[in-house]
Amino acid sequence: MLTDADRRHLITVRGHGGIGKTSLVLAQCRELVQNGADSPYDAVLWFSARDIDLTIRGPKEVKRSTGTLADVWRRFSEVFGGYEHEAGAAKEFFEASLRENRLLIVLDNFETFDNQRAAYDYFDAVVYPPSKVVITSRHDFQADTTVQVDSMSWDEASRLLVQTARQAGAEPLMTNKVQSAIFERCRGHPYAMKLAAARLKTQHAVISELPSVLRDERLLEALFRSSIEDLEGDEEAVFVFLMIGQFESGLSEPALRVVSEARDVSVDAAVRELALRSLIELRADASPWPTYDMPAMAREFARKLIRGHVLNAEVMQAASFVRRWPGLDLGRLGEAATAMIRDLREDRVPTASVGSVLTAMRSLAELDSDLWVMLARAQQLAGRPSTEWDTSFKRAVEENPERADILWEWSEATYDPDQQIALKVQAVTLDPSNVALASRVALLLNSLFAQQRRRYTKLRWAGLLRSAAAALETSFEDLDGEALSRLAWLYLHAGSKRGAKRAVGRGIEVDPENRDIAKLRERLERGF
């Protein structure tokens, strides 16, 4: 991007504190300078708003060298004009130089720059290709192009750890085992790994000291305090940050939504704000749902911040709810829903918490359509009105219209007798291979017709009887005498003597001793 001088006039290099943004851009700038005449720029300018240096001995406060637009203009005029211009003249000199030269301007640690939005808009307006502005920041300013700097890969981390141990005179101690321990605990965070490697005295000591390295108060404050302070007043974003920080392996999107929706927290807005400040990251490769995670040190900062925080009780309660249901934190929704139903069945859910469990299951069902039927079961176990579980069963059928088993379960649960009959007929129509169920439905319809013929109109009776008969017909050659007798009655009630005779004839073949078949044959012969 830097060598393509005709495009991308403004680039933001974004990432967590200590992730290596400055090192990356600095290395690229040095390479451009070393190219001499082949460089696409007449000059490379580095302006730093850094107020904390991340040294090998830990964070160290420093005075910003550049923190305002006036500082940029002034320093530029000193370097290229040979003297310090008055503020207005310095600005004119800077802008004129931009028009006449190919300049690469780097604004390091832009998140500590004063009036960032105004400064960003200014550079966006005055800089044109072939000149460029590169911003390094923990925050996202929606630049023309954003480059995300992520944690190191294993190969990169291994080289960094060996190099740092070599500088500390402890390279022989940096074995593969030690490298793996540091890499896994630091989650590939370069600065954290460098701090750990620099303290390498013995293999055992560096591993045992890792927690204290990551929990260093000064380090955590330096890397994350300013980003959190930017969120002052955004209680929802802080809640989400503290919540994610309670889980070592991150928190699945469904779990986060379950606890957030119960508290009327806008997950999307909160996540967007946290991501813009590089406080969390989305692992889209997580299975089966995306997972929100954060660097190891960000997690330590969240755990430090929550002590005495006004949201402590709310976050801890939410985290406890997620942990209670195995698999929820990892996005295994079916496993979590099964655990909820089990605890409801075994009366292990306090009465005051039943509503929260059902609300959580509803949220999960919105994400996984297979869970609507599980919500219906939970509502039954919780003693909710039948209208509630009827609604859930209906949603389950709408989401899974080919699932005959859901229709049958709904038919067994509903209190509406007419709906029960209609659902059973629909179920066997969808799955006619289940001969036993089709035969049961045939018996039900034949009995009802004999006792309450006027219950339905002729049209509705015809639809029910013929649907059940059609289901049995699909297995006609495999039906036993009992099922064939029920099929014959379905045809008779539907007004099809021809169908009844056919079923009776087959019944005599497969079960000549069947009394129902014999009676039906006699009646048909008498013109029944």
Coordinates of C-alpha atoms in Angstrom, one line a residue:
M1 CA 0.0 0.0 0.0
L2 CA 2.8 2.4 0.8
T3 CA 4.6 1.8 -2.5
D4 CA 1.3 2.3 -4.5
A5 CA 1.7 6.1 -4.5
D6 CA -1.3 6.8 -6.7
R7 CA -3.9 5.3 -4.4
R8 CA -5.0 5.2 -0.8
H9 CA -4.2 8.7 0.5
L10 CA -5.1 7.8 4.1
I11 CA -4.4 4.5 5.8
T12 CA -5.2 3.5 9.4
V13 CA -3.0 0.8 10.9
R14 CA -5.1 -0.5 13.8
G15 CA -4.6 -3.0 16.6
H16 CA -4.3 -3.6 20.4
G17 CA -1.8 -1.7 22.4
G18 CA 1.6 -3.4 22.2
I19 CA 0.5 -5.5 19.2
G20 CA 3.3 -4.1 17.0
K21 CA 1.7 -1.3 14.9
T22 CA 4.6 1.1 15.4
S23 CA 7.2 -1.5 14.7
L24 CA 5.5 -2.6 11.6
V25 CA 5.1 0.9 10.1
L26 CA 8.6 1.9 11.2
A27 CA 10.2 -1.1 9.5
Q28 CA 8.3 -0.3 6.3
C29 CA 9.4 3.4 6.4
R30 CA 13.0 2.4 6.9
E31 CA 12.8 0.2 3.9
L32 CA 11.3 3.0 1.8
V33 CA 14.1 5.4 2.9
Q34 CA 16.8 2.8 2.1
N35 CA 15.4 2.5 -1.4
G36 CA 16.8 5.9 -2.1
A37 CA 15.9 7.2 -5.6
D38 CA 13.5 4.2 -6.0
S39 CA 11.3 5.4 -3.2
P40 CA 7.9 6.9 -4.3
Y41 CA 8.4 9.7 -1.8
D42 CA 10.6 12.7 -1.5
A43 CA 10.5 12.5 2.3
V44 CA 9.1 10.4 5.1
L45 CA 7.9 12.3 8.2
W46 CA 7.2 10.7 11.5
F47 CA 5.1 12.5 14.1
S48 CA 4.5 10.7 17.4
A49 CA 1.7 11.5 19.8
R50 CA 3.0 8.7 22.1
D51 CA 2.7 9.4 25.8
I52 CA 3.8 6.0 27.0
D53 CA 6.8 4.0 25.8
L54 CA 6.5 0.2 26.0
T55 CA 10.1 -0.6 27.0
I56 CA 11.5 -4.1 27.7
R57 CA 11.4 -3.1 31.4
G58 CA 7.8 -2.1 31.2
P59 CA 5.7 0.9 30.3
K60 CA 7.2 4.4 30.8
E61 CA 5.5 7.7 30.6
V62 CA 7.0 10.2 28.2
K63 CA 6.1 13.7 27.0
R64 CA 4.3 13.8 23.7
S65 CA 6.3 15.3 20.9
T66 CA 3.3 15.9 18.7
G67 CA -0.2 16.2 20.0
T68 CA -2.0 18.8 17.8
L69 CA -2.2 20.0 14.3
A70 CA -0.3 23.1 15.3
D71 CA 2.5 20.8 16.5
V72 CA 2.7 19.1 13.1
W73 CA 2.8 22.4 11.2
R74 CA 5.4 23.8 13.6
R75 CA 7.7 20.9 13.5
F76 CA 7.4 20.6 9.7
S77 CA 8.4 24.2 9.3
E78 CA 11.4 23.7 11.6
V79 CA 12.7 20.7 9.7
F80 CA 12.0 21.8 6.1
G81 CA 12.0 25.6 6.4
G82 CA 14.9 25.8 8.8
Y83 CA 13.1 28.0 11.2
E84 CA 9.9 28.2 13.2
H85 CA 7.0 29.9 11.4
E86 CA 4.2 31.7 13.1
A87 CA 1.2 29.3 13.4
G88 CA -0.7 30.6 10.4
A89 CA 2.4 30.7 8.2
A90 CA 3.4 27.2 9.3
K91 CA 0.1 25.8 8.2
E92 CA 0.4 27.5 4.8
F93 CA 4.0 26.3 4.4
F94 CA 2.9 22.7 5.3
E95 CA 0.0 22.7 2.8
A96 CA 2.1 24.3 0.0
S97 CA 4.8 21.6 0.6
L98 CA 2.1 18.9 0.3
R99 CA 1.1 20.3 -3.1
E100 CA 4.7 20.5 -4.4
N101 CA 6.2 17.2 -3.0
R102 CA 5.5 13.5 -2.6
L103 CA 5.3 13.1 1.2
L104 CA 4.6 10.1 3.4
I105 CA 3.3 11.4 6.8
V106 CA 3.0 9.0 9.7
L107 CA 1.0 9.9 12.8
D108 CA 1.9 7.4 15.4
N109 CA -0.4 6.7 18.4
F110 CA -3.1 8.8 17.0
E111 CA -5.5 7.8 19.7
T112 CA -3.7 10.3 22.1
F113 CA -3.8 13.1 19.5
D114 CA -5.9 16.1 20.6
N115 CA -9.2 16.7 18.7
Q116 CA -8.7 13.5 16.7
R117 CA -11.8 13.8 14.6
A118 CA -11.0 17.3 13.5
A119 CA -7.4 16.3 12.8
Y120 CA -8.5 13.3 10.8
D121 CA -10.9 15.3 8.7
Y122 CA -8.1 17.9 8.1
F123 CA -5.6 15.4 6.7
D124 CA -8.4 13.7 4.7
A125 CA -9.1 17.0 3.1
V126 CA -5.5 18.3 2.4
V127 CA -3.6 15.2 1.5
Y128 CA -3.8 13.8 -2.1
P129 CA -1.9 11.1 -3.9
P130 CA 1.0 10.7 -4.4
S131 CA 1.3 11.9 -0.8
K132 CA -0.1 9.7 2.0
V133 CA -1.0 9.9 5.7
V134 CA -0.6 6.7 7.8
I135 CA -2.2 6.7 11.2
T136 CA -1.4 4.1 13.8
S137 CA -4.1 3.8 16.4
R138 CA -5.9 1.5 18.8
H139 CA -9.1 3.1 17.5
D140 CA -10.7 2.9 14.1
F141 CA -11.3 6.2 12.2
Q142 CA -12.8 4.5 9.2
A143 CA -10.0 5.5 6.9
D144 CA -9.7 5.2 3.2
T145 CA -8.0 1.9 4.0
T146 CA -7.7 0.1 7.4
V147 CA -4.9 -2.4 8.1
Q148 CA -5.6 -4.6 11.1
V149 CA -2.6 -5.8 13.0
D150 CA -3.4 -9.1 14.8
S151 CA -1.6 -11.3 17.2
M152 CA 1.5 -13.0 16.0
S153 CA 1.4 -16.4 14.4
W154 CA 3.4 -19.2 16.0
D155 CA 6.3 -18.9 13.6
E156 CA 6.5 -15.1 14.1
A157 CA 6.3 -15.5 17.9
S158 CA 9.0 -18.1 18.0
R159 CA 11.4 -15.8 16.2
L160 CA 10.6 -13.0 18.5
L161 CA 11.0 -15.0 21.7
V162 CA 14.4 -16.5 20.6
Q163 CA 15.6 -13.0 19.5
T164 CA 14.5 -11.4 22.9
A165 CA 16.0 -14.3 24.9
R166 CA 19.3 -13.9 22.9
Q167 CA 19.4 -10.2 23.8
A168 CA 18.9 -11.1 27.4
G169 CA 21.6 -13.7 27.3
A170 CA 19.3 -16.6 27.9
E171 CA 18.7 -18.1 24.5
P172 CA 19.5 -21.7 25.6
L173 CA 16.6 -21.5 28.1
M174 CA 14.1 -20.6 25.4
T175 CA 13.2 -24.2 24.5
N176 CA 10.1 -25.2 22.4
K177 CA 8.3 -26.0 25.7
V178 CA 8.9 -22.5 27.1
Q179 CA 8.0 -20.9 23.8
S180 CA 4.7 -22.8 23.7
A181 CA 3.9 -21.9 27.2
I182 CA 4.5 -18.2 26.6
F183 CA 2.8 -18.1 23.3
E184 CA -0.4 -19.8 24.6
R185 CA -0.6 -17.7 27.7
C186 CA 0.0 -14.4 25.9
R187 CA -2.2 -15.4 23.0
G188 CA 0.5 -14.3 20.5
H189 CA 0.6 -10.7 21.9
P190 CA 4.1 -9.4 21.0
Y191 CA 4.8 -7.0 23.8
A192 CA 3.6 -9.4 26.5
M193 CA 5.8 -12.2 25.0
K194 CA 8.8 -9.8 24.9
L195 CA 8.3 -8.9 28.6
A196 CA 8.1 -12.6 29.5
A197 CA 11.2 -13.5 27.5
A198 CA 13.2 -10.6 28.9
R199 CA 12.7 -12.0 32.4
L200 CA 13.9 -15.5 31.5
K201 CA 16.2 -16.7 34.2
T202 CA 15.1 -20.3 34.5
Q203 CA 12.6 -22.3 32.5
H204 CA 10.4 -22.9 35.5
A205 CA 10.5 -19.3 36.6
V206 CA 9.4 -17.7 33.4
I207 CA 6.4 -20.0 33.2
S208 CA 5.4 -19.4 36.8
E209 CA 5.9 -15.7 36.5
L210 CA 3.7 -15.3 33.4
P211 CA 0.5 -14.5 35.3
S212 CA 2.3 -11.7 37.2
V213 CA 3.7 -10.3 34.0
L214 CA 0.3 -10.1 32.4
R215 CA -1.3 -8.6 35.6
D216 CA 1.3 -5.9 36.0
E217 CA -0.8 -2.8 37.1
R218 CA 1.3 -0.3 35.1
L219 CA 1.2 -2.4 32.0
L220 CA -2.6 -2.9 32.1
E221 CA -3.2 0.8 32.7
A222 CA -0.8 1.8 29.9
L223 CA -2.4 -0.5 27.3
F224 CA -6.1 -0.2 28.1
R225 CA -7.0 2.6 30.5
S226 CA -7.3 5.4 27.8
S227 CA -9.5 3.1 25.6
I228 CA -11.9 2.4 28.5
E229 CA -12.0 6.0 29.5
D230 CA -13.2 6.8 26.0
L231 CA -16.2 4.7 26.7
E232 CA -17.1 6.8 29.8
G233 CA -20.9 7.0 29.9
D234 CA -21.4 4.0 27.5
E235 CA -22.4 1.6 30.2
E236 CA -23.6 -1.0 27.7
A237 CA -20.2 -1.3 26.0
V238 CA -18.5 -1.5 29.4
F239 CA -20.9 -4.3 30.5
V240 CA -20.1 -6.3 27.3
F241 CA -16.3 -5.7 27.8
L242 CA -16.4 -6.9 31.4
M243 CA -18.6 -9.8 30.5
I244 CA -16.4 -11.1 27.8
G245 CA -13.4 -10.7 30.1
Q246 CA -14.8 -13.4 32.4
F247 CA -14.3 -16.2 29.9
E248 CA -10.8 -17.6 29.1
S249 CA -11.9 -19.0 25.7
G250 CA -14.0 -16.0 24.7
L251 CA -17.8 -15.8 24.7
S252 CA -20.0 -17.1 21.9
E253 CA -22.3 -14.6 20.2
P254 CA -25.5 -16.4 21.3
A255 CA -24.4 -16.4 25.0
L256 CA -23.6 -12.7 24.8
R257 CA -27.0 -12.0 23.2
V258 CA -28.9 -14.1 25.8
V259 CA -27.5 -12.2 28.8
S260 CA -27.5 -8.8 27.0
E261 CA -31.1 -9.0 25.8
A262 CA -32.3 -9.9 29.3
R263 CA -30.7 -6.6 30.4
D264 CA -31.8 -4.5 27.4
V265 CA -28.2 -4.1 26.2
S266 CA -27.7 -3.4 22.5
V267 CA -25.1 -6.0 21.7
D268 CA -24.4 -4.7 18.1
A269 CA -23.7 -1.2 19.3
A270 CA -21.6 -2.2 22.2
V271 CA -19.5 -4.7 20.2
R272 CA -19.0 -2.1 17.5
E273 CA -17.6 0.4 20.0
L274 CA -15.3 -2.1 21.6
A275 CA -14.0 -3.3 18.3
L276 CA -13.3 0.2 17.1
R277 CA -11.1 0.6 20.2
S278 CA -9.4 -2.8 19.6
L279 CA -10.6 -4.0 23.0
I280 CA -12.2 -7.1 21.6
E281 CA -12.1 -9.2 18.4
L282 CA -14.4 -11.5 16.6
R283 CA -13.2 -15.0 15.9
A284 CA -15.4 -15.9 12.9
D285 CA -13.7 -19.2 12.6
A286 CA -15.0 -20.4 15.9
S287 CA -17.4 -23.3 15.8
P288 CA -20.4 -23.5 15.6
W289 CA -20.9 -19.8 16.3
P290 CA -18.7 -16.7 16.1
T291 CA -17.0 -16.0 19.4
Y292 CA -16.0 -12.6 20.9
D293 CA -12.6 -12.7 22.4
M294 CA -9.9 -10.4 23.7
P295 CA -6.1 -10.4 24.2
A296 CA -4.8 -12.0 27.3
M297 CA -3.9 -8.7 28.9
A298 CA -7.2 -7.1 27.9
R299 CA -8.9 -9.9 29.8
E300 CA -6.6 -9.3 32.8
F301 CA -7.5 -5.6 32.6
A302 CA -11.3 -6.5 32.5
R303 CA -10.9 -8.6 35.6
K304 CA -8.9 -5.8 37.4
L305 CA -11.5 -3.2 36.3
I306 CA -14.5 -5.2 37.6
R307 CA -13.3 -5.2 41.2
G308 CA -15.4 -2.5 42.9
H309 CA -17.1 -1.5 39.6
V310 CA -20.7 -0.5 39.7
L311 CA -21.5 -3.2 37.2
N312 CA -19.8 -5.9 39.2
A313 CA -22.9 -7.6 40.5
E314 CA -24.7 -7.5 37.2
V315 CA -21.8 -8.9 35.2
M316 CA -21.1 -11.7 37.7
Q317 CA -24.7 -12.7 37.7
A318 CA -24.8 -12.8 33.9
A319 CA -21.5 -14.8 33.8
S320 CA -22.9 -17.3 36.4
F321 CA -26.0 -17.8 34.3
V322 CA -23.9 -18.6 31.2
R323 CA -21.7 -21.0 33.1
R324 CA -24.6 -22.9 34.6
W325 CA -25.6 -24.3 31.2
P326 CA -22.8 -26.4 29.7
G327 CA -21.9 -25.4 26.1
L328 CA -23.6 -22.0 26.1
D329 CA -20.3 -20.1 26.4
L330 CA -19.0 -22.0 23.3
G331 CA -22.2 -21.6 21.3
R332 CA -23.4 -25.2 21.6
L333 CA -27.0 -24.2 21.8
G334 CA -28.6 -27.6 21.6
E335 CA -26.5 -28.8 24.5
A336 CA -27.3 -25.7 26.6
A337 CA -31.1 -26.0 25.9
T338 CA -31.0 -29.7 26.8
A339 CA -29.4 -28.8 30.2
M340 CA -32.1 -26.2 30.8
I341 CA -34.9 -28.7 30.1
R342 CA -33.3 -31.3 32.3
D343 CA -33.1 -28.8 35.2
L344 CA -36.7 -27.7 34.7
R345 CA -37.8 -31.4 34.7
E346 CA -35.9 -32.1 37.9
D347 CA -37.1 -28.9 39.7
R348 CA -33.5 -27.7 39.9
V349 CA -34.4 -24.2 38.7
P350 CA -35.6 -21.8 41.4
T351 CA -39.0 -20.4 40.8
A352 CA -37.7 -16.9 40.5
S353 CA -35.3 -18.0 37.7
V354 CA -37.8 -19.9 35.5
G355 CA -38.7 -16.8 33.6
S356 CA -35.1 -16.0 32.9
V357 CA -34.5 -19.6 31.6
L358 CA -37.5 -19.5 29.3
T359 CA -36.4 -16.0 28.0
A360 CA -32.9 -17.4 27.3
M361 CA -34.4 -20.4 25.4
R362 CA -36.5 -18.1 23.3
S363 CA -33.4 -16.0 22.4
L364 CA -31.6 -19.2 21.5
A365 CA -34.5 -20.5 19.4
E366 CA -34.4 -17.2 17.4
L367 CA -30.8 -18.2 16.5
D368 CA -31.4 -22.0 16.0
S369 CA -34.8 -23.0 14.6
D370 CA -34.4 -26.5 15.9
L371 CA -34.8 -25.1 19.5
W372 CA -38.4 -23.9 19.1
V373 CA -39.7 -27.4 19.9
M374 CA -37.4 -27.5 22.9
L375 CA -38.8 -24.2 24.1
A376 CA -42.3 -25.6 23.8
R377 CA -41.2 -28.6 26.0
A378 CA -39.7 -26.2 28.5
Q379 CA -42.9 -24.1 28.6
Q380 CA -44.9 -27.2 29.3
L381 CA -42.5 -28.2 32.1
A382 CA -42.7 -24.8 33.6
G383 CA -46.5 -24.9 33.7
R384 CA -47.0 -22.0 31.2
P385 CA -50.4 -21.5 29.5
S386 CA -51.0 -23.8 26.6
T387 CA -51.2 -20.8 24.3
E388 CA -47.5 -20.2 24.9
W389 CA -46.3 -23.7 24.0
D390 CA -48.8 -23.8 21.1
T391 CA -47.1 -20.7 19.7
S392 CA -43.7 -22.3 20.1
F393 CA -44.8 -25.5 18.4
K394 CA -46.3 -23.5 15.6
R395 CA -43.0 -21.6 15.1
A396 CA -41.1 -24.9 15.2
V397 CA -43.3 -26.3 12.4
E398 CA -43.0 -23.1 10.4
E399 CA -39.2 -23.3 10.6
N400 CA -39.1 -27.1 10.0
P401 CA -42.1 -27.8 7.7
E402 CA -40.9 -31.3 6.8
R403 CA -40.5 -32.5 10.4
A404 CA -43.4 -34.9 11.0
D405 CA -42.1 -35.7 14.5
I406 CA -42.7 -32.1 15.6
L407 CA -46.2 -32.2 14.2
W408 CA -46.9 -35.4 16.1
E409 CA -45.4 -34.0 19.4
W410 CA -47.5 -30.9 19.0
S411 CA -50.6 -33.0 18.4
E412 CA -49.9 -34.9 21.7
A413 CA -49.4 -31.7 23.6
T414 CA -52.3 -29.5 22.4
Y415 CA -55.5 -29.3 24.4
D416 CA -57.6 -28.4 21.3
P417 CA -59.1 -31.7 20.1
D418 CA -59.8 -30.5 16.6
Q419 CA -56.2 -29.2 16.2
Q420 CA -55.0 -32.5 17.6
I421 CA -56.7 -34.4 14.9
A422 CA -55.6 -32.1 12.1
L423 CA -52.0 -32.2 13.3
K424 CA -51.9 -36.0 13.5
V425 CA -53.2 -36.3 10.0
Q426 CA -50.6 -33.8 8.8
A427 CA -47.9 -35.8 10.6
V428 CA -48.7 -39.1 9.0
T429 CA -49.1 -37.4 5.6
L430 CA -45.5 -36.1 5.9
D431 CA -44.2 -39.4 7.1
P432 CA -46.4 -42.2 5.7
S433 CA -43.6 -44.7 6.2
N434 CA -44.5 -44.8 9.9
V435 CA -47.2 -47.4 9.5
A436 CA -47.9 -47.7 13.2
L437 CA -48.8 -44.0 13.5
A438 CA -50.8 -44.0 10.3
S439 CA -52.8 -47.0 11.6
R440 CA -53.4 -45.2 14.9
V441 CA -54.7 -42.1 13.1
A442 CA -57.0 -44.3 11.0
L443 CA -58.5 -45.9 14.1
L444 CA -59.0 -42.4 15.7
L445 CA -60.7 -41.0 12.6
N446 CA -62.9 -44.1 12.1
S447 CA -64.1 -44.0 15.7
L448 CA -64.8 -40.3 15.6
F449 CA -66.7 -40.6 12.4
A450 CA -68.8 -43.4 13.8
Q451 CA -69.6 -41.4 16.9
Q452 CA -69.7 -37.8 15.7
R453 CA -70.3 -37.8 12.0
R454 CA -71.7 -34.3 12.1
R455 CA -68.7 -32.9 13.9
Y456 CA -67.2 -31.7 10.5
T457 CA -68.5 -30.9 7.1
K458 CA -68.4 -33.5 4.3
L459 CA -65.6 -31.6 2.7
R460 CA -63.5 -31.6 5.9
W461 CA -64.2 -35.2 6.6
A462 CA -63.2 -36.2 3.1
G463 CA -59.9 -34.4 3.4
L464 CA -59.0 -36.0 6.7
L465 CA -60.1 -39.6 5.8
R466 CA -58.5 -39.6 2.3
S467 CA -55.2 -38.1 3.7
A468 CA -55.0 -40.9 6.2
A469 CA -55.9 -43.5 3.6
A470 CA -53.3 -42.2 1.3
A471 CA -50.6 -42.5 4.0
L472 CA -51.5 -46.2 4.5
E473 CA -51.6 -46.8 0.8
T474 CA -47.9 -46.0 0.5
S475 CA -47.2 -49.2 2.4
F476 CA -50.2 -51.2 1.1
E477 CA -48.3 -54.4 0.3
D478 CA -46.7 -54.5 3.8
L479 CA -49.9 -53.8 5.9
D480 CA -51.1 -56.4 8.3
G481 CA -54.8 -57.4 8.7
E482 CA -55.5 -54.9 11.4
A483 CA -54.1 -51.9 9.4
L484 CA -56.0 -53.1 6.2
S485 CA -59.3 -53.3 8.1
R486 CA -58.8 -49.7 9.3
L487 CA -57.9 -48.7 5.7
A488 CA -61.1 -50.3 4.5
W489 CA -63.2 -48.4 7.0
L490 CA -61.5 -45.1 6.0
Y491 CA -62.6 -45.8 2.4
L492 CA -66.1 -46.7 3.4
H493 CA -66.5 -43.5 5.5
A494 CA -65.1 -41.5 2.6
G495 CA -67.7 -43.1 0.3
S496 CA -65.3 -45.3 -1.7
K497 CA -66.6 -48.9 -1.7
R498 CA -64.1 -49.8 -4.4
G499 CA -61.2 -48.8 -2.2
A500 CA -62.7 -50.7 0.7
K501 CA -63.1 -53.9 -1.3
R502 CA -59.5 -53.7 -2.4
A503 CA -58.3 -53.3 1.2
V504 CA -60.5 -56.2 2.4
G505 CA -59.4 -58.4 -0.5
R506 CA -55.8 -57.8 0.5
G507 CA -56.7 -58.4 4.1
I508 CA -58.1 -61.9 3.4
E509 CA -54.8 -62.7 1.6
V510 CA -52.5 -61.7 4.5
D511 CA -54.7 -62.6 7.5
P512 CA -57.6 -64.9 6.6
E513 CA -58.4 -65.4 10.3
N514 CA -58.9 -61.7 11.0
R515 CA -62.5 -61.2 12.3
D516 CA -62.7 -57.5 11.4
I517 CA -61.8 -58.3 7.8
A518 CA -64.3 -61.2 7.7
K519 CA -67.1 -58.9 9.0
L520 CA -66.2 -56.2 6.5
R521 CA -66.3 -58.7 3.6
E522 CA -69.8 -59.9 4.7
R523 CA -71.1 -56.3 4.9
L524 CA -69.7 -55.4 1.5
E525 CA -71.2 -58.5 0.0
R526 CA -74.6 -57.5 1.4
G527 CA -74.3 -54.1 -0.2
F528 CA -73.2 -52.2 3.0

